[in-house]
Amino acid sequence: FAYYTFPLLPPLLAIALAMATRQVLLALFAGVWIGGLMATGYNPLSATTQTVAWYVENATDSWNASILLYDFVLGAFMGLLYASGSVHSAARAIARKVKSALGASFAGWLLGLAIFFDDYGNTVIVGNTIRPVSDRVRVSRELLSYIVDSTAAPVAGLALVSSWIGYEVGLIKDSFDGLRELATKGIISIAPTIEAYGAWLSSVPFRFYSILAILLVLTVVITRRHFGPMLKAEHRAIKEGKVLRDGAKPLVPTEEVIGTKPIAKKYAPGWVFAISISVLVAITLLGMWVTGAADPSKWWETPFTEALMNADTATALFWAGMATYFTALAGVIITKSLSFSQAMDYTIKGMYLMVFPNAILLHAWCIKSATDAVGTADYVVHGAAVAGLPAILVPLLIFLVSMFISFTTGTSWGTFGVMMPIAIPMAWRLALMQFPGNLDIIYTITFASIASVFAGGIFGDHCSPISDTTIMSSMFSAADHIDHVNTQIPYAALAASVGIVLYLLFAAGVTNPIILLPIGVVLLIIFHYVLSSLYAKKVGLPPKVPNYVMGASGKEME
């Protein structure tokens, strides 16, 4: 038993240590080193050498390096905005319309839906834009990071135009091509005739977890009913005015590094912040267009939607980050809110904000290398594939396995890459054998299986403390990372549980998503109400958190 469970040891050890000790770097390093130990035949010296090699490999990877540099540049940008007071001016402008905790939370949800083109860009823009406002109306950082996280990957994964869709469609195409090759060899009688993008579109209504996760955020925001650690966090924020718990360590310790108030005697106007964020969005989209074009020198000749499918998101984000920083620098100098010397000082301080988050990101990438080396994903997939379940149960099976892989490896895209080559052939071939001649059910099972890979992968993207998107949500919401994970897991588990129920109904023969999704929404609302009532009774707190509203004078904003 121990031998066969060893492939699970590195990620499980990292997750257990992170939750138990709250020392994320130590936990991740331990998982990486144990993976190195297993991969090198349990030779401690070789394990250390391999561990170092993984860190060098991941740090020098062009994609990873671009993300690390992007984070440092965004940190410099944040330093300028905070020191100059521009973000405070913008917050006050927004607060003229957003004057309550409910309003700030709802604004975060809406903005999360609006920034649909990339999950990384989503966390940066939503976290940085809403945090100053949410802090002033007593929204806990735990709730803010949950809103940011749960409207990042689910939205980008569902959007018809995003940085995700090229990768997702490519995986489907590869599996379809494999089935067509089997058909030409006579191994299977029929191959899919639908194109990969059409299959991707057809899978969207079956992505129950992603859809329910977004709707659950809206339910939580509007009702202000909570359960689990989030209930205590929100009551603390409202009653005590503490958006962070005592002893919390924000992943981006803004207040500790650059102070609680701007140094500018005259705050920079809010338009510096607004223009900078607009530049971030515009250059990110333009960068995706250019890097995804067939000929970058004539990028305008490639349709935008086609370019987005092949875009180098990391490079586009780095370009956008640099453009945004220089826009902000010009703004604070022109408005004379900061001297050039002060701007440079806070550029460095802002970059320092990103040292710890980037260290965690690097460790998270390295543990992915470790899990690849010891075969964590292959181990789980093999166990599921030999189960030989009926075709109608394949979507449920794939969803459960994808959830587990993404949680233990911390990667949604890695889970997609591992599971899609298994899910599509398994679904198509089993359905073809068990429902010969019934193309409608064969395609439906296949579409649902495609969806379950994407939905299950995004579940781990939310829950796992070693997920890069979870880390970045904590980072740009300035939340304690473990607090974010602890408060978000119950909500992610609720959405996933309802998703499991819907896949069970699918297996029972209710295969129409037009019927399944309304059932899921109703169950989600009922379960949320019941859980919030039961948990509140258990801990002796009201299930509904009061809505903090600013006074007419706005003095609470100061």
XYZ file of C-alpha atoms in Angstrom:
558
model
C 0.000 0.000 0.000
C 2.788 2.430 0.921
C 4.593 1.716 -2.361
C 1.574 2.536 -4.471
C 0.710 5.708 -2.575
C 4.243 7.171 -2.767
C 3.526 9.192 -5.963
C 1.045 11.198 -3.904
C 3.565 11.993 -1.164
C 5.183 15.247 -2.492
C 1.962 17.230 -3.080
C 0.165 15.802 -0.051
C 3.147 16.576 2.195
C 3.344 20.149 0.876
C -0.379 20.714 1.345
C -0.455 19.169 4.840
C 2.574 21.146 6.030
C 1.218 24.397 4.568
C -2.104 23.951 6.350
C -0.522 22.798 9.635
C 2.406 25.227 9.946
C 1.241 28.207 7.839
C 4.836 28.288 6.545
C 4.109 28.017 2.828
C 7.691 28.289 1.566
C 8.946 25.596 3.928
C 6.024 23.326 3.046
C 6.532 23.724 -0.696
C 10.283 23.211 -0.443
C 9.743 20.038 1.570
C 7.412 18.711 -1.124
C 9.887 19.559 -3.881
C 12.822 17.958 -2.043
C 10.868 14.783 -1.224
C 9.963 14.564 -4.897
C 13.637 14.942 -5.763
C 14.504 12.226 -3.236
C 12.021 9.824 -4.813
C 13.071 10.692 -8.366
C 16.779 10.036 -7.650
C 16.473 6.680 -5.934
C 16.443 8.081 -2.388
C 19.935 9.546 -2.586
C 19.903 12.722 -0.420
C 22.791 14.383 -2.258
C 21.297 13.670 -5.687
C 17.921 14.817 -4.391
C 19.392 18.165 -3.378
C 21.115 18.533 -6.748
C 17.894 17.687 -8.567
C 15.939 20.145 -6.431
C 18.356 22.941 -7.302
C 18.115 21.982 -10.986
C 14.313 22.268 -10.856
C 14.519 25.735 -9.315
C 16.977 26.908 -11.974
C 14.925 25.333 -14.767
C 11.680 26.941 -13.627
C 13.241 30.331 -12.877
C 14.828 30.526 -16.330
C 11.823 29.260 -18.272
C 10.770 32.121 -20.542
C 7.108 31.982 -19.513
C 7.878 31.808 -15.798
C 10.546 34.513 -16.011
C 8.084 36.837 -17.743
C 5.522 36.277 -14.981
C 8.127 36.911 -12.257
C 9.272 40.120 -13.942
C 5.663 41.146 -14.481
C 4.990 40.752 -10.759
C 7.999 42.908 -9.853
C 6.927 45.631 -12.289
C 3.362 45.509 -10.944
C 4.796 45.835 -7.450
C 6.667 48.979 -8.527
C 3.425 50.303 -10.037
C 1.571 49.630 -6.781
C 4.305 51.408 -4.815
C 3.874 54.562 -6.902
C 0.089 54.534 -6.667
C 0.046 54.091 -2.907
C 2.805 56.565 -2.113
C 1.287 59.216 -4.392
C -2.224 58.748 -3.010
C -3.691 58.185 -6.478
C -5.251 54.873 -5.471
C -6.815 56.599 -2.456
C -8.236 59.326 -4.678
C -9.659 56.693 -7.012
C -11.106 54.783 -4.071
C -12.856 57.902 -2.842
C -14.258 58.533 -6.320
C -15.596 54.975 -6.534
C -16.849 55.226 -2.961
C -19.183 58.047 -3.937
C -21.237 55.315 -5.583
C -20.016 52.329 -3.557
C -20.782 53.152 0.049
C -21.358 49.773 1.614
C -19.711 46.413 2.095
C -22.356 44.838 -0.131
C -21.739 47.434 -2.849
C -17.967 46.911 -2.800
C -18.364 43.128 -2.908
C -20.844 43.344 -5.779
C -18.539 45.742 -7.665
C -15.744 43.181 -7.283
C -17.959 40.446 -8.703
C -19.003 42.605 -11.673
C -15.425 43.637 -12.420
C -14.373 40.002 -12.175
C -16.880 39.157 -14.913
C -15.749 42.113 -17.034
C -12.048 41.153 -16.994
C -12.686 37.886 -18.817
C -9.687 37.697 -21.146
C -7.119 36.263 -18.697
C -7.141 34.926 -15.139
C -3.796 36.491 -14.206
C -4.860 39.880 -15.531
C -8.153 39.444 -13.695
C -6.514 38.959 -10.286
C -4.241 41.965 -10.807
C -6.929 44.398 -11.947
C -9.789 43.337 -9.675
C -7.636 42.964 -6.564
C -5.838 46.284 -6.984
C -8.958 48.227 -7.988
C -11.406 46.978 -5.368
C -9.098 46.526 -2.359
C -8.858 50.226 -1.350
C -12.647 50.548 -1.496
C -13.404 47.235 0.200
C -10.973 48.009 3.018
C -12.783 51.255 3.775
C -16.211 49.642 3.940
C -14.962 46.739 6.051
C -14.929 43.847 3.621
C -12.500 41.258 4.951
C -9.474 40.449 2.813
C -10.599 36.825 3.000
C -13.869 37.677 1.223
C -12.140 39.940 -1.287
C -9.597 37.266 -2.233
C -12.443 34.742 -2.583
C -14.312 37.076 -4.951
C -11.136 37.698 -6.952
C -10.199 34.005 -7.147
C -13.665 32.733 -8.007
C -14.170 35.196 -10.855
C -10.723 34.625 -12.392
C -10.188 31.094 -13.734
C -13.920 30.231 -14.023
C -14.597 33.359 -16.076
C -11.479 33.007 -18.271
C -12.247 29.321 -18.777
C -15.814 30.028 -19.928
C -15.164 33.148 -22.016
C -15.548 32.798 -25.777
C -12.458 34.998 -26.177
C -9.640 34.505 -23.690
C -6.047 33.406 -23.283
C -7.322 29.969 -22.219
C -9.354 29.014 -25.233
C -6.445 28.362 -27.606
C -4.900 25.842 -25.235
C -8.246 24.218 -24.487
C -9.292 23.926 -28.139
C -5.838 22.606 -29.028
C -6.168 19.755 -26.529
C -9.576 18.820 -27.927
C -8.247 18.926 -31.493
C -5.351 16.604 -30.655
C -7.706 14.030 -29.129
C -10.148 14.278 -32.034
C -7.290 13.798 -34.508
C -6.300 10.659 -32.608
C -9.827 9.277 -32.869
C -9.934 10.035 -36.595
C -6.673 8.174 -37.048
C -8.168 5.167 -35.244
C -11.192 5.345 -37.551
C -9.005 5.304 -40.680
C -7.289 2.180 -39.335
C -10.652 0.520 -38.704
C -10.141 0.307 -34.938
C -13.301 2.332 -34.298
C -16.275 2.633 -36.636
C -16.981 6.371 -36.335
C -14.836 9.403 -35.521
C -16.080 12.855 -34.473
C -17.029 15.074 -37.401
C -17.481 18.255 -35.338
C -14.557 20.678 -35.197
C -12.661 21.239 -31.963
C -14.003 24.753 -31.390
C -17.559 23.518 -31.873
C -16.941 20.791 -29.302
C -15.524 23.397 -26.923
C -18.678 25.513 -27.287
C -20.911 22.477 -26.817
C -19.089 21.590 -23.582
C -19.704 24.988 -21.941
C -23.204 24.218 -20.526
C -21.808 21.085 -18.831
C -19.066 22.955 -16.933
C -21.141 22.854 -13.815
C -18.454 23.731 -11.277
C -17.250 26.851 -13.097
C -20.779 28.178 -13.612
C -21.865 27.390 -10.057
C -18.702 28.889 -8.545
C -19.452 32.232 -10.222
C -23.114 32.128 -9.148
C -22.152 31.185 -5.594
C -20.056 34.348 -5.304
C -23.105 36.382 -6.333
C -25.275 34.513 -3.814
C -22.787 35.109 -0.999
C -22.387 38.785 -1.908
C -26.112 39.562 -2.133
C -27.307 37.563 0.881
C -24.216 38.302 3.038
C -24.723 34.856 4.570
C -21.549 32.907 5.276
C -20.373 29.637 6.748
C -17.021 28.208 7.747
C -14.092 30.482 8.642
C -15.464 33.175 6.324
C -18.344 33.863 8.723
C -15.938 34.722 11.533
C -13.735 36.757 9.204
C -16.630 38.906 8.004
C -18.023 39.471 11.509
C -14.521 40.502 12.611
C -14.211 42.979 9.758
C -17.627 44.549 10.389
C -17.529 44.642 14.179
C -13.851 45.447 14.762
C -12.908 47.130 11.496
C -10.099 44.586 11.006
C -9.960 43.461 7.382
C -7.140 41.112 8.408
C -7.058 38.957 11.527
C -4.498 39.719 14.203
C -1.237 38.023 13.289
C -2.139 37.607 9.619
C 0.664 37.877 7.093
C -0.616 39.387 3.829
C 1.014 37.890 0.772
C 1.655 41.472 -0.342
C 2.408 43.340 2.908
C 1.590 46.779 1.468
C 1.019 48.544 4.760
C 4.187 47.157 6.366
C 6.481 48.140 3.493
C 5.124 51.426 2.156
C 3.082 52.621 5.122
C -0.566 53.009 5.974
C -0.857 56.460 4.396
C 0.533 58.110 1.254
C 3.626 60.283 1.698
C 2.337 62.809 -0.831
C 1.220 66.085 0.738
C -1.155 66.547 -2.170
C -2.666 63.287 -3.382
C -2.339 62.476 -7.059
C -5.748 62.568 -8.757
C -7.685 59.385 -9.322
C -7.269 59.644 -13.076
C -3.625 58.554 -12.723
C -4.879 55.266 -11.304
C -7.729 55.008 -13.835
C -5.502 55.682 -16.850
C -2.849 53.276 -15.572
C -5.385 50.452 -15.171
C -6.793 51.245 -18.629
C -3.291 50.974 -20.079
C -2.839 47.636 -18.298
C -6.003 46.255 -19.908
C -5.390 47.762 -23.362
C -1.744 46.711 -23.668
C -2.511 43.238 -22.356
C -5.101 42.749 -25.102
C -2.862 44.339 -27.741
C 0.072 42.213 -26.587
C -2.014 39.072 -26.928
C -2.998 40.128 -30.432
C 0.608 40.764 -31.461
C 2.138 37.657 -29.865
C -0.624 35.438 -31.207
C -0.560 36.774 -34.777
C 0.715 34.603 -37.596
C 3.069 37.440 -38.547
C 3.764 39.735 -35.568
C 5.069 42.439 -37.915
C 1.586 42.546 -39.505
C -0.420 41.588 -36.451
C -3.502 43.513 -37.575
C -3.976 41.080 -40.461
C -4.713 38.215 -38.058
C -8.259 38.207 -36.609
C -8.168 39.092 -32.941
C -10.045 35.969 -31.810
C -7.674 33.739 -33.785
C -4.600 35.515 -32.384
C -5.887 35.176 -28.828
C -5.889 31.412 -29.184
C -2.140 31.430 -29.863
C -1.079 34.362 -27.684
C 1.966 34.397 -25.405
C 0.087 35.674 -22.353
C 3.169 35.994 -20.147
C 4.968 38.224 -22.634
C 1.834 40.306 -23.225
C 1.408 40.807 -19.479
C 5.032 41.882 -19.052
C 4.669 44.441 -21.854
C 1.481 45.693 -20.226
C 3.156 45.864 -16.826
C 6.021 47.980 -18.144
C 3.659 50.317 -20.004
C 1.501 50.646 -16.900
C 4.455 51.445 -14.642
C 5.770 54.180 -16.922
C 2.265 55.620 -17.273
C 1.954 55.806 -13.496
C 5.474 57.247 -13.157
C 4.683 59.996 -15.657
C 1.401 60.703 -13.872
C 2.878 61.133 -10.375
C 5.713 63.314 -11.713
C 3.414 65.518 -13.815
C 0.996 66.036 -10.932
C 3.940 66.711 -8.604
C 2.575 64.341 -6.000
C 6.002 62.685 -5.783
C 9.469 63.942 -6.589
C 11.556 61.806 -8.925
C 13.683 60.668 -5.982
C 10.600 59.643 -3.997
C 9.193 57.844 -7.035
C 12.383 55.789 -7.352
C 12.384 54.970 -3.627
C 8.837 53.677 -3.790
C 9.512 51.852 -7.039
C 12.053 49.736 -5.149
C 9.762 49.348 -2.133
C 6.938 48.272 -4.417
C 9.158 45.656 -6.054
C 10.087 44.408 -2.607
C 6.408 43.674 -2.023
C 6.677 40.933 -4.631
C 9.709 39.065 -3.270
C 7.709 36.703 -1.055
C 4.858 36.099 -3.551
C 7.336 35.394 -6.341
C 9.206 32.993 -4.080
C 5.967 31.090 -3.535
C 5.220 31.059 -7.254
C 8.664 29.621 -8.011
C 8.197 26.941 -5.361
C 4.760 26.084 -6.781
C 6.217 25.622 -10.276
C 8.960 23.418 -8.845
C 6.538 21.149 -7.029
C 4.796 20.672 -10.376
C 8.178 19.458 -11.725
C 8.464 17.132 -8.741
C 4.988 15.659 -9.241
C 5.743 15.125 -12.933
C 8.976 13.329 -12.051
C 7.356 10.888 -9.617
C 4.281 10.341 -11.811
C 1.581 11.706 -9.517
C -0.862 12.475 -12.328
C -0.164 9.240 -14.238
C -0.756 7.239 -11.085
C -4.156 8.791 -10.487
C -5.227 8.613 -14.135
C -4.222 4.966 -14.488
C -6.245 3.995 -11.437
C -9.300 5.704 -12.866
C -8.899 4.404 -16.409
C -8.839 0.733 -15.403
C -12.114 1.081 -13.476
C -14.104 0.218 -16.628
C -17.209 2.166 -15.667
C -20.248 2.616 -17.951
C -19.889 5.418 -20.506
C -22.642 7.483 -18.907
C -20.538 7.631 -15.706
C -17.400 8.829 -17.462
C -18.100 12.587 -16.947
C -18.501 12.040 -13.184
C -15.369 9.889 -13.013
C -13.341 12.395 -15.019
C -14.566 15.276 -12.867
C -13.559 13.523 -9.627
C -10.127 12.530 -10.925
C -9.509 15.992 -12.388
C -10.456 17.553 -9.051
C -7.964 15.360 -7.227
C -5.121 15.884 -9.695
C -5.568 19.647 -9.798
C -5.732 19.833 -5.999
C -2.608 17.740 -5.457
C -0.583 19.390 -8.229
C -1.978 22.932 -7.985
C -2.365 23.345 -11.729
C -5.473 23.567 -13.882
C -3.674 23.647 -17.231
C -1.479 20.718 -16.195
C -4.619 18.795 -15.295
C -6.167 19.660 -18.654
C -3.055 18.407 -20.435
C -3.030 15.124 -18.513
C -6.744 14.376 -18.508
C -8.010 15.456 -21.936
C -6.075 12.768 -23.868
C -7.699 10.234 -21.507
C -11.198 11.702 -21.206
C -12.134 12.148 -24.867
C -11.018 8.716 -26.153
C -12.510 7.013 -23.066
C -15.860 8.782 -23.441
C -16.098 8.393 -27.217
C -15.036 4.743 -27.414
C -17.100 3.546 -24.455
C -20.159 5.450 -25.703
C -19.615 4.072 -29.203
C -19.588 0.502 -27.849
C -22.486 0.911 -25.442
C -24.732 3.136 -27.595
C -24.004 2.039 -31.192
C -25.714 4.223 -33.767
C -26.940 6.781 -31.214
C -24.743 9.722 -32.150
C -26.698 12.173 -30.000
C -25.833 10.433 -26.732
C -22.295 9.660 -27.929
C -21.635 13.347 -28.577
C -23.414 14.402 -25.372
C -21.278 12.092 -23.228
C -18.151 13.330 -24.998
C -19.051 17.020 -24.534
C -19.852 16.419 -20.860
C -16.520 14.623 -20.402
C -14.647 17.526 -22.002
C -16.460 19.884 -19.653
C -15.675 17.762 -16.603
C -11.946 18.004 -17.322
C -12.094 21.793 -17.428
C -14.400 22.043 -14.403
C -12.374 19.616 -12.297
C -9.119 21.338 -13.185
C -10.475 24.720 -12.122
C -11.647 23.264 -8.784
C -8.041 22.542 -7.780
C -7.024 25.914 -9.131
C -9.257 27.367 -6.392
C -8.626 25.063 -3.462
C -4.973 24.099 -3.551
C -2.535 26.305 -1.601
C 0.092 25.507 -4.245
C -2.003 26.812 -7.160
C -0.495 29.839 -8.917
C -3.886 31.496 -9.427
C -4.771 31.018 -5.760
C -1.399 32.507 -4.836
C -1.900 35.486 -7.135
C -5.403 36.067 -5.762
C -3.926 36.254 -2.262
C -1.127 38.424 -3.621
C -3.192 41.150 -5.270
C -5.893 41.085 -2.599
C -3.107 41.449 0.020
C -4.599 38.551 1.982
C -2.944 35.988 4.212
C -2.540 33.067 1.812
C -3.532 30.284 4.198
C -6.485 32.344 5.450
C -7.604 32.718 1.842
C -7.342 28.975 1.231
C -9.098 28.064 4.499
C -12.024 30.413 3.908
C -12.440 29.549 0.219
C -12.341 25.745 0.440
C -15.843 25.403 1.999
C -17.379 27.462 -0.811
C -15.468 25.619 -3.520
C -16.499 22.319 -1.932
C -20.160 23.418 -1.977
C -20.073 24.284 -5.688
C -18.199 21.048 -6.442
C -20.694 18.980 -4.430
C -23.617 20.389 -6.397
C -21.627 19.706 -9.573
C -21.221 16.070 -8.491
C -24.983 15.825 -7.946
C -25.577 17.122 -11.472
C -23.132 14.603 -12.970
C -24.950 11.871 -11.010
C -28.232 13.060 -12.504
C -26.516 12.982 -15.894
C -25.558 9.371 -15.233
C -29.178 8.670 -14.279
C -30.276 9.823 -17.718
C -30.978 13.546 -17.259
C -28.511 14.684 -19.904
C -30.000 18.029 -20.961
C -28.061 20.955 -19.448
C -31.133 23.182 -19.812
C -32.717 20.983 -17.129
C -29.568 20.297 -15.105
C -28.346 23.877 -14.635
C -31.565 25.261 -13.073
C -31.599 22.268 -10.726
C -28.011 23.073 -9.805
C -28.787 26.726 -9.105
C -31.708 25.824 -6.855
C -29.628 23.244 -4.956
C -26.789 25.741 -4.593
C -29.042 28.370 -3.033
C -30.720 25.858 -0.702
C -27.462 24.276 0.444
C -25.873 27.683 0.981
C -28.792 28.770 3.162
C -28.849 25.539 5.177
C -25.077 25.414 5.712
C -24.907 29.066 6.749
C -27.743 28.523 9.251
C -26.253 25.347 10.733
C -22.720 26.727 11.002
C -23.909 29.998 12.525
C -25.845 28.072 15.168
C -22.772 25.969 15.910
C -20.460 28.955 16.506
C -23.074 31.244 18.040
C -22.967 33.987 15.396
C -25.703 35.410 13.146
C -25.525 33.707 9.709
C -26.117 37.042 7.968
C -23.332 39.577 8.393
C -24.487 43.222 8.824
C -23.894 45.476 5.836
C -21.469 48.248 6.778
C -22.599 51.533 5.216
C -20.573 54.751 5.172
C -22.061 57.799 6.814
C -23.285 60.644 4.665
C -20.295 62.761 5.697
C -17.907 60.120 4.459
C -15.800 60.468 7.611
C -15.497 56.687 7.838
C -13.504 56.886 4.623
C -10.684 58.791 6.218
